[in-house]
Amino acid sequence: MDVDVLVVGAGITGIYQLYRAREAGFSVQLLEAGDGVGGTWFWNRYPGARFDSESYTYGYLFSRELFDEWEWKEHFAEQPEIERYLNHVVDRFDLRRQIRCGTRVTSATYDESAGSWTVVADDGSEYRARFLVAATGILSVPFFPDIPGRADFGGEQHHTGRWPATPVDFAGKRVAVIGTGSSGVQLIPIVAAEAASLTVYQRTPHWCTPLNNAPITPEEQAELRADFDGMCEVLNTSAAGFLHLPHDRATFDDAADERQAFFETMWQSKGFSKLTSNYTDLLFKPAANAEWCAFIAEKIRGIVDDPDTADKLIPKDQRYGEHRPPFVTGYFEAYNRPNVSLVDLRQTPIVRMTTTGIETTDGEQPFDIVVWATGFDFGTGALTRMGIRGQGGIALEEHWAEGPTTFLGIQTAGFPNFFFPGGPHAAAGNNPRYNGDQVDFVTDTLVYVRDHGYDTIEVDPAAEERWTDMVDRWAEQPPSFGKSSYYFGTNIPGKPRRYLLNSGGRPKLFKEIARVRDTDYKAFRLSRSE
Ligand code: N01
């Protein structure tokens, strides 16, 4: 056996898994496809990419010293700072010598007689590990729509999820951005300020609200340090892993003018608090949701000068929270610039790409650069492309042909000694908090297996079915968060419609983890290899 634990992916989850497994006394190797660490925050280096959870709530909390010595510059850090932070963590905890970058895993095969995994990478290197932990993330495989002629376009093309390391020069260029999800709306204001012209191709407007980012003042830095324990307490117990506390009133508890005033404080509030600290019935009651949407629509009309453009930017058939809400900085304002225009693809769909530009039903427009902000094969994309073969040689992509089935979003039946924290059914909120919970549980589980003299661990199919049923059933119940988004995989042609997050949230995850412990790992089959 080369190592006890082989981790795939050096994103936030994989780095933490490497640290925890090493601290628990396992020999560990981490393989990473990118040329540097950071995972999602390595690949998504497009201008404007930044956290939309507060930096100090997104970073690691396992080390007080780390928290104290790293001063985030802004409440919502930008990608370069995030990448610096993750590199700092890797060096600070001496993890780099166990990380091999530029190494993409192409197959992982379970050896039943040995109770181990054989992993092969694209450079031909081969590893044997008792346990395989894929921390390959949920937003790792960029999606390009199948638009005819895409390969024929002669200009530059970039996907936000595979942004080049060398900066893209927009100055003096005619630029198209396709897609207005969280990535597109972060990028658009930056490109608008640099390019000769920017044309945004929007299929669906989403309910964007201000991020309200700001530098962290010295006083705030001091408060953060003074209240570290209090902050951890909130973050470690919050249902969605955010700092923002729930509100205590429903929409129509307040009179119309009080409601307007409250919505104004929400509009001015930071990031996700508009979702987590808004009126309690916002996601459950259509009339309540409509009030908040009407407020945002008025704001958009107030910001965007051209009424026709403003109208196009206002969602018509989407409740707030039905799609993952994007948070913006100067997004609506960008449309007031003379060099920016908006194409509504519902009115004039794209017909094809040409060698020089994009053709819609309204004609062709030439471009120097086309940016694809068209999202990802979310949740399962990386795992089903890694050549993972479990018991009897079954491929993970076959096992999940109808969508993922998991227990706690960490294991699936038929794939012993294989874990995937931060994968499908993992999070529904502030990702690092959920994924950290999962890594902690995976590590405790590995220790349990080792200390009880077992070699293999595999989830019982009944436990997997119970968890998966819960995820599927709860996802369809109100508020059905993310109903119209890629959270159900519906953005990928042919992908089964299946919920890809943990609809039970952290409370359900905590409860099930406690049950596993209380029942002495009854949800798993443990054995010794021959
Ligand atoms: O991807 P998306 P994203 N023709 O799938 C459009 C995280 N994130 O990269 O809505 C034209 O949300 C598509 O249109 P429609 C965050 O979790 C976090 O923006 O399907 N357009 C949509 O507008 C986020 O949710 C941060 O009609 C097409 C866009 O492309 C997740 O990543 C920042 C099309 C895709 O939007 C993904 O966000 C950025 C076509 N054929 C991202 N196909 C933070 O701040 C698709 N589109 C932490």
XYZ file of C-alpha atoms and ligand atoms in Angstrom:
578
model
C 0.000 0.000 0.000
C 1.434 3.385 -0.987
C -0.657 5.431 1.421
C -3.523 5.015 3.845
C -5.535 7.873 2.389
C -5.451 9.306 -1.100
C -7.229 12.656 -1.418
C -8.199 14.050 -4.816
C -8.564 17.809 -5.098
C -6.755 20.668 -3.333
C -9.731 22.942 -2.826
C -10.957 24.096 0.565
C -12.337 20.630 1.379
C -9.366 18.610 0.124
C -6.788 20.734 1.938
C -8.710 20.325 5.178
C -9.096 16.568 4.581
C -5.354 16.249 4.032
C -4.683 18.131 7.250
C -7.184 16.143 9.328
C -6.099 12.733 8.009
C -2.430 13.534 8.573
C -3.127 14.811 12.094
C -4.986 11.549 12.785
C -1.814 9.627 11.964
C -2.595 8.378 8.470
C -0.142 8.498 5.606
C -1.725 10.763 2.987
C -1.159 11.862 -0.588
C -3.194 14.533 -2.333
C -3.475 14.752 -6.121
C -4.640 17.963 -7.780
C -5.317 18.531 -11.480
C -4.555 22.257 -11.370
C -1.093 23.743 -11.305
C -1.773 25.265 -7.913
C -3.958 24.760 -4.879
C -7.380 26.359 -4.424
C -9.787 24.165 -6.383
C -12.789 26.277 -7.378
C -10.844 29.321 -6.203
C -7.934 28.361 -8.427
C -9.928 27.857 -11.631
C -12.455 30.694 -11.246
C -9.917 33.520 -11.444
C -12.064 35.705 -13.698
C -12.015 39.422 -12.889
C -14.560 40.164 -10.187
C -14.613 36.633 -8.712
C -15.064 36.904 -4.974
C -16.757 35.284 -1.983
C -20.353 36.132 -1.347
C -20.234 34.615 2.131
C -18.219 36.773 4.537
C -14.512 35.980 4.244
C -14.096 35.159 7.951
C -17.056 32.762 7.803
C -15.759 31.019 4.685
C -12.177 30.477 5.833
C -11.023 27.685 8.136
C -11.960 27.786 11.802
C -9.971 24.790 13.017
C -6.992 26.860 14.136
C -7.316 29.917 16.308
C -3.724 30.851 15.434
C -4.516 30.768 11.724
C -7.585 32.934 12.277
C -5.596 35.433 14.309
C -2.679 35.747 11.943
C -4.629 36.078 8.666
C -6.295 39.466 8.218
C -8.883 39.395 5.440
C -8.849 42.741 3.686
C -12.516 42.839 2.718
C -15.745 41.425 4.075
C -16.013 39.526 0.778
C -12.515 38.687 -0.424
C -11.548 38.718 -4.078
C -10.089 35.641 -5.788
C -6.383 36.648 -5.580
C -6.650 37.095 -1.808
C -8.490 33.776 -1.473
C -5.790 31.993 -3.463
C -3.095 33.622 -1.307
C -4.945 32.504 1.829
C -5.186 28.873 0.712
C -1.493 28.834 -0.207
C -0.717 30.318 3.184
C -2.705 27.545 4.899
C -0.880 24.869 2.907
C 2.510 26.289 3.912
C 1.508 27.199 7.461
C 0.589 23.572 8.182
C 3.382 22.083 6.075
C 0.976 20.347 3.704
C 2.631 21.140 0.383
C 4.990 18.161 0.351
C 1.964 15.833 0.372
C 0.289 17.641 -2.534
C 1.060 16.802 -6.135
C -0.319 19.455 -8.505
C -0.753 19.080 -12.265
C -1.906 15.499 -11.756
C -5.394 14.671 -13.004
C -6.869 11.362 -11.866
C -8.142 9.341 -14.809
C -9.199 6.132 -13.069
C -9.770 4.733 -9.599
C -10.514 1.044 -9.276
C -11.541 -0.849 -6.167
C -9.590 -4.034 -5.565
C -11.958 -6.334 -3.682
C -9.399 -8.878 -2.557
C -7.084 -6.251 -1.079
C -9.807 -3.867 0.106
C -7.957 -0.963 -1.466
C -8.066 1.493 -4.363
C -5.733 1.712 -7.339
C -5.631 5.221 -8.704
C -4.078 6.212 -12.019
C -3.323 9.773 -13.123
C -2.931 11.341 -16.570
C 0.875 11.295 -16.321
C 0.768 7.503 -15.917
C 1.585 7.565 -12.216
C -0.191 4.935 -10.115
C -1.071 4.898 -6.438
C -2.510 2.318 -4.085
C -4.507 3.532 -1.121
C -6.660 1.928 1.549
C -9.090 4.854 1.438
C -9.960 7.166 -1.431
C -11.400 10.584 -0.620
C -12.588 12.594 -3.623
C -12.796 16.241 -2.619
C -13.406 17.192 -6.224
C -16.083 19.802 -5.559
C -19.465 20.552 -7.006
C -18.541 23.354 -9.398
C -15.535 21.780 -11.107
C -16.712 20.872 -14.600
C -17.565 23.919 -16.738
C -20.614 23.677 -18.960
C -20.509 24.946 -22.541
C -23.901 25.015 -24.270
C -24.023 23.127 -27.521
C -24.230 26.168 -29.796
C -23.450 25.388 -33.445
C -20.185 26.834 -34.704
C -18.593 27.344 -31.290
C -15.309 25.843 -32.470
C -15.310 28.041 -35.589
C -15.139 31.359 -33.745
C -11.782 32.950 -34.534
C -11.502 35.265 -31.517
C -10.656 34.475 -27.894
C -13.060 32.328 -25.870
C -12.940 31.839 -22.103
C -15.161 30.097 -19.569
C -15.367 31.753 -16.148
C -14.685 28.351 -14.568
C -11.424 27.851 -16.510
C -10.051 31.353 -16.506
C -6.449 31.588 -17.799
C -3.614 32.429 -15.423
C -2.392 35.214 -17.710
C -4.778 38.175 -17.481
C -7.220 38.645 -20.354
C -6.831 42.107 -21.866
C -10.274 43.577 -22.555
C -9.031 47.091 -23.381
C -10.281 48.266 -26.763
C -11.982 44.904 -27.415
C -15.526 44.009 -28.430
C -16.632 41.544 -25.774
C -19.639 39.235 -25.405
C -20.636 37.644 -22.099
C -23.101 34.765 -22.281
C -24.839 33.944 -18.995
C -26.024 36.044 -16.070
C -25.727 33.705 -13.073
C -23.497 34.514 -10.078
C -20.313 34.391 -12.194
C -21.561 36.485 -15.107
C -22.925 39.261 -12.905
C -19.624 39.497 -10.994
C -17.603 39.735 -14.196
C -19.843 42.075 -16.216
C -19.164 45.376 -14.359
C -15.389 44.828 -14.555
C -15.424 44.074 -18.267
C -17.822 46.982 -18.861
C -15.254 49.373 -17.413
C -12.416 48.059 -19.593
C -13.811 46.927 -22.937
C -14.589 49.047 -25.995
C -17.986 47.407 -26.038
C -19.737 44.754 -23.984
C -22.795 42.832 -25.108
C -24.486 40.708 -22.453
C -26.479 37.719 -23.686
C -29.100 36.991 -21.052
C -31.486 34.070 -21.189
C -32.934 34.453 -17.687
C -32.638 37.435 -15.365
C -32.137 36.489 -11.714
C -32.958 38.393 -8.538
C -29.646 40.186 -8.003
C -29.175 42.336 -4.903
C -26.132 44.275 -3.648
C -23.294 42.392 -1.996
C -22.468 45.506 0.060
C -18.803 44.659 0.308
C -16.397 46.934 2.192
C -12.869 46.856 3.564
C -12.661 45.403 7.084
C -11.730 48.296 9.340
C -9.106 47.897 12.098
C -11.943 48.089 14.664
C -13.815 45.285 12.891
C -10.611 43.224 12.722
C -10.223 43.618 16.474
C -13.864 42.684 17.088
C -13.519 39.578 14.935
C -10.559 38.430 16.980
C -12.176 39.269 20.284
C -15.315 37.357 19.390
C -13.804 34.327 17.664
C -15.478 31.833 19.995
C -18.868 33.519 19.682
C -18.590 33.545 15.912
C -17.617 29.857 15.819
C -20.560 29.032 18.046
C -22.973 30.696 15.601
C -21.304 29.242 12.506
C -20.972 25.755 13.897
C -24.626 25.552 14.861
C -26.303 27.612 12.126
C -28.576 25.576 9.833
C -26.927 26.952 6.698
C -23.494 27.926 8.084
C -24.009 31.686 7.979
C -23.520 34.365 10.627
C -26.771 36.144 9.829
C -29.461 35.378 12.375
C -33.058 34.679 11.354
C -35.625 37.468 11.618
C -38.551 37.038 13.999
C -41.355 38.567 11.950
C -43.430 37.517 8.960
C -44.023 39.846 6.007
C -47.547 40.918 6.832
C -46.872 41.348 10.556
C -45.593 44.751 9.461
C -47.581 47.594 7.914
C -46.651 48.590 4.349
C -44.352 51.451 5.397
C -42.603 49.313 8.036
C -42.145 46.623 5.425
C -40.555 49.084 3.003
C -38.201 50.246 5.738
C -37.275 46.662 6.603
C -36.688 45.769 2.953
C -34.448 48.817 2.700
C -32.315 47.512 5.590
C -32.207 44.142 3.835
C -31.113 45.814 0.589
C -28.331 47.567 2.508
C -27.321 44.407 4.392
C -24.406 42.163 3.553
C -24.607 39.189 1.167
C -26.832 36.289 2.079
C -28.573 38.032 4.968
C -31.203 39.016 2.390
C -32.088 35.349 2.234
C -31.352 34.132 5.757
C -32.486 37.165 7.789
C -35.421 38.318 5.732
C -39.063 37.844 6.755
C -39.667 34.311 8.026
C -42.326 33.510 5.400
C -40.384 34.907 2.440
C -39.550 31.527 0.923
C -42.794 29.855 1.915
C -45.572 32.301 1.085
C -45.938 33.471 -2.547
C -47.559 36.773 -1.514
C -44.666 37.490 0.861
C -42.099 36.617 -1.764
C -43.886 38.859 -4.289
C -43.572 41.847 -1.918
C -39.770 41.479 -1.751
C -39.550 40.903 -5.505
C -41.606 44.057 -6.147
C -39.206 45.986 -3.910
C -36.161 44.713 -5.839
C -37.859 45.430 -9.181
C -38.406 49.043 -8.099
C -34.740 49.292 -7.129
C -33.680 48.015 -10.554
C -35.961 50.544 -12.280
C -34.422 53.239 -10.085
C -30.847 52.304 -11.023
C -31.084 51.471 -14.725
C -31.697 54.545 -16.893
C -33.238 52.832 -19.903
C -36.704 51.487 -18.957
C -36.593 48.766 -21.599
C -33.233 47.464 -20.315
C -34.473 47.677 -16.725
C -37.528 45.654 -17.667
C -35.377 42.951 -19.262
C -33.273 42.729 -16.080
C -36.319 42.081 -13.866
C -37.258 38.401 -13.489
C -40.855 37.777 -14.517
C -41.484 34.132 -13.753
C -39.184 33.433 -10.807
C -39.676 33.781 -7.087
C -36.803 35.019 -4.931
C -34.785 31.977 -3.782
C -36.056 29.789 -6.586
C -32.666 30.272 -8.223
C -29.513 30.661 -6.165
C -29.492 34.458 -5.646
C -26.479 36.301 -7.076
C -24.990 39.247 -5.171
C -23.634 42.145 -7.138
C -21.401 45.195 -7.071
C -22.191 47.819 -9.693
C -24.013 45.291 -11.878
C -27.181 47.207 -12.730
C -25.187 50.445 -12.948
C -23.035 48.888 -15.693
C -26.013 48.991 -18.072
C -26.003 52.805 -17.891
C -22.655 52.907 -19.655
C -22.832 53.792 -23.345
C -20.602 50.827 -24.284
C -22.873 48.175 -22.681
C -25.924 46.548 -24.239
C -28.206 43.690 -23.265
C -29.588 41.023 -25.570
C -32.643 39.174 -24.309
C -32.231 35.647 -25.623
C -35.864 34.868 -24.933
C -36.757 37.410 -27.625
C -33.842 36.781 -29.985
C -32.184 33.382 -29.322
C -28.661 32.533 -30.432
C -28.694 30.727 -33.763
C -24.995 29.957 -34.025
C -21.470 31.233 -33.585
C -19.737 32.408 -36.718
C -16.028 32.793 -37.358
C -16.298 36.428 -36.290
C -19.097 36.629 -33.753
C -22.524 35.563 -32.535
C -25.629 35.280 -34.657
C -29.067 35.598 -33.066
C -32.442 35.658 -34.802
C -31.854 39.429 -34.949
C -28.625 39.153 -36.957
C -24.896 38.789 -36.383
C -22.650 40.836 -34.113
C -18.831 40.676 -34.336
C -16.638 40.140 -31.247
C -12.984 39.879 -30.288
C -13.634 37.961 -27.049
C -16.536 35.706 -26.030
C -16.897 34.812 -22.341
C -18.922 31.785 -21.367
C -20.442 32.349 -17.933
C -22.706 29.389 -18.550
C -22.236 27.420 -15.364
C -21.203 23.911 -14.458
C -22.184 20.259 -14.471
C -23.027 20.748 -10.845
C -22.682 18.260 -8.000
C -21.765 15.052 -9.783
C -19.787 16.410 -12.772
C -16.270 15.679 -11.525
C -17.045 12.394 -9.767
C -18.706 10.801 -12.785
C -15.781 11.721 -15.044
C -12.991 10.291 -12.920
C -13.238 6.655 -14.017
C -14.318 5.400 -10.581
C -15.085 1.666 -10.497
C -16.449 0.007 -7.379
C -17.370 -3.568 -6.450
C -17.837 -5.854 -9.452
C -16.280 -3.162 -11.633
C -19.419 -0.996 -11.578
C -18.823 2.537 -12.825
C -19.959 5.364 -10.567
C -21.623 7.063 -13.531
C -23.701 3.886 -14.093
C -24.523 3.578 -10.409
C -25.746 7.181 -10.522
C -27.397 6.992 -13.943
C -30.681 8.187 -12.359
C -28.903 10.760 -10.186
C -26.768 10.500 -7.047
C -27.658 8.207 -4.167
C -25.631 8.823 -1.023
C -25.503 8.480 2.714
C -24.838 11.885 4.321
C -23.371 13.014 1.011
C -20.186 11.127 1.830
C -20.528 7.506 0.671
C -22.474 5.418 -1.812
C -23.192 1.668 -1.629
C -21.000 -0.622 -3.720
C -17.953 1.630 -3.359
C -16.203 0.580 -0.131
C -13.539 2.824 1.392
C -14.575 5.644 -0.933
C -15.718 9.027 0.433
C -16.641 12.279 -1.293
C -17.081 15.136 1.205
C -18.164 18.367 -0.446
C -19.836 16.425 -3.256
C -23.511 15.824 -4.090
C -25.949 16.007 -1.136
C -23.245 17.842 0.798
C -24.156 21.447 1.390
C -27.000 23.941 1.095
C -25.554 27.181 2.344
C -22.067 28.309 3.253
C -20.121 25.415 1.704
C -16.944 25.262 3.836
C -18.964 24.885 7.017
C -20.889 21.856 5.718
C -17.894 20.378 3.972
C -15.834 20.819 7.132
C -18.498 18.890 9.080
C -18.248 16.129 6.518
C -14.446 16.018 6.570
C -14.531 15.812 10.369
C -16.950 12.899 10.153
C -14.976 11.131 7.416
C -11.799 11.463 9.483
C -13.490 10.184 12.648
C -14.829 7.284 10.609
C -11.397 6.382 9.259
C -10.045 6.449 12.809
C -12.922 4.233 13.964
C -12.206 1.708 11.194
C -8.503 1.648 11.988
C -8.893 1.495 15.752
C -11.370 -1.384 15.553
C -9.078 -3.392 13.310
C -11.251 -3.229 10.209
C -9.984 -2.774 6.662
C -13.113 -1.850 4.775
C -16.185 0.247 5.338
C -19.180 0.565 3.066
C -22.529 2.148 3.662
C -25.490 -0.183 4.086
C -27.830 0.247 1.059
C -30.784 0.759 3.421
C -29.058 3.732 5.087
C -28.216 5.174 1.700
C -31.817 4.801 0.573
C -33.113 6.513 3.712
C -30.844 9.547 3.287
C -31.442 9.816 -0.464
C -35.226 9.587 -0.009
C -35.028 12.382 2.549
C -32.999 14.559 0.152
C -35.400 13.945 -2.746
C -38.616 14.387 -0.741
C -37.559 17.491 1.160
C -36.247 19.110 -2.003
C -39.747 19.080 -3.489
C -41.367 20.597 -0.410
C -41.586 24.344 0.145
C -39.499 26.418 0.016
C -38.005 24.203 -2.695
C -34.895 26.342 -2.699
C -33.153 26.507 -6.043
C -36.151 25.006 -7.869
C -35.363 26.719 -11.160
C -31.602 26.375 -10.875
C -28.871 23.914 -11.686
C -29.378 22.533 -8.151
C -31.597 19.914 -9.819
C -29.112 19.330 -12.650
C -31.578 20.614 -15.234
C -29.042 22.903 -16.924
C -27.236 19.887 -18.402
C -28.988 18.244 -21.357
C -29.856 14.630 -20.542
C -28.961 14.862 -16.844
C -31.678 13.326 -14.636
C -33.666 15.846 -12.591
C -32.488 15.063 -9.074
C -31.698 17.361 -6.170
C -27.948 17.707 -5.772
C -27.687 19.501 -2.434
C -28.575 18.467 1.101
C -32.200 19.556 1.422
C -32.163 18.570 5.120
C -29.485 21.155 5.880
C -26.957 20.878 8.658
C -29.468 19.977 11.409
C -30.285 16.768 9.532
C -26.609 16.079 8.880
C -25.746 16.572 12.573
C -28.637 14.356 13.649
C -27.636 11.500 11.355
C -23.962 11.737 12.307
C -24.962 11.530 15.973
C -27.112 8.503 15.172
C -24.183 6.775 13.439
C -22.068 7.305 16.529
C -24.810 6.276 18.970
C -25.476 3.064 17.064
C -21.809 2.143 16.755
C -21.668 2.656 12.972
C -24.651 0.400 12.259
C -25.317 2.290 9.032
C -22.074 0.861 7.648
C -20.773 -2.604 6.844
C -17.334 -3.106 8.324
C -15.041 -5.984 7.483
C -11.505 -7.295 7.514
C -9.876 -8.207 4.219
C -8.756 -11.810 3.733
O -23.529 29.475 -13.319
P -25.140 29.475 -13.329
P -22.543 30.484 -12.575
N -27.605 30.157 -23.719
O -25.521 28.084 -13.726
C -26.819 30.796 -18.747
C -21.250 29.667 -7.519
N -20.637 30.977 -7.640
O -21.163 30.084 -12.949
O -30.538 30.892 -16.106
C -27.590 31.249 -22.970
O -25.715 30.048 -12.127
C -27.842 30.520 -17.693
O -29.124 30.900 -18.157
P -30.447 30.251 -17.447
C -22.666 29.843 -7.058
O -23.066 28.760 -6.273
C -20.372 31.620 -6.495
O -22.944 31.857 -12.787
O -30.165 28.762 -17.365
N -27.359 31.288 -21.665
C -27.298 31.360 -16.555
O -27.603 32.704 -16.721
C -23.372 29.865 -8.375
O -24.729 29.661 -8.260
C -19.819 32.856 -6.516
O -31.529 30.573 -18.391
C -27.116 30.109 -21.076
C -25.792 31.167 -16.730
O -25.585 30.756 -18.066
C -22.603 28.799 -9.115
O -21.267 29.047 -8.783
C -19.542 33.458 -7.727
C -27.103 28.912 -21.786
C -25.235 30.101 -15.814
O -25.473 30.472 -14.511
C -22.739 28.813 -10.620
O -22.758 30.152 -11.069
C -19.810 32.773 -8.887
C -27.371 28.966 -23.165
N -27.433 27.858 -23.917
C -20.363 31.538 -8.834
N -26.824 27.919 -20.921
C -19.563 33.535 -5.246
O -19.716 34.710 -5.130
C -26.681 28.486 -19.712
N -26.851 29.807 -19.805
C -19.134 32.733 -4.090
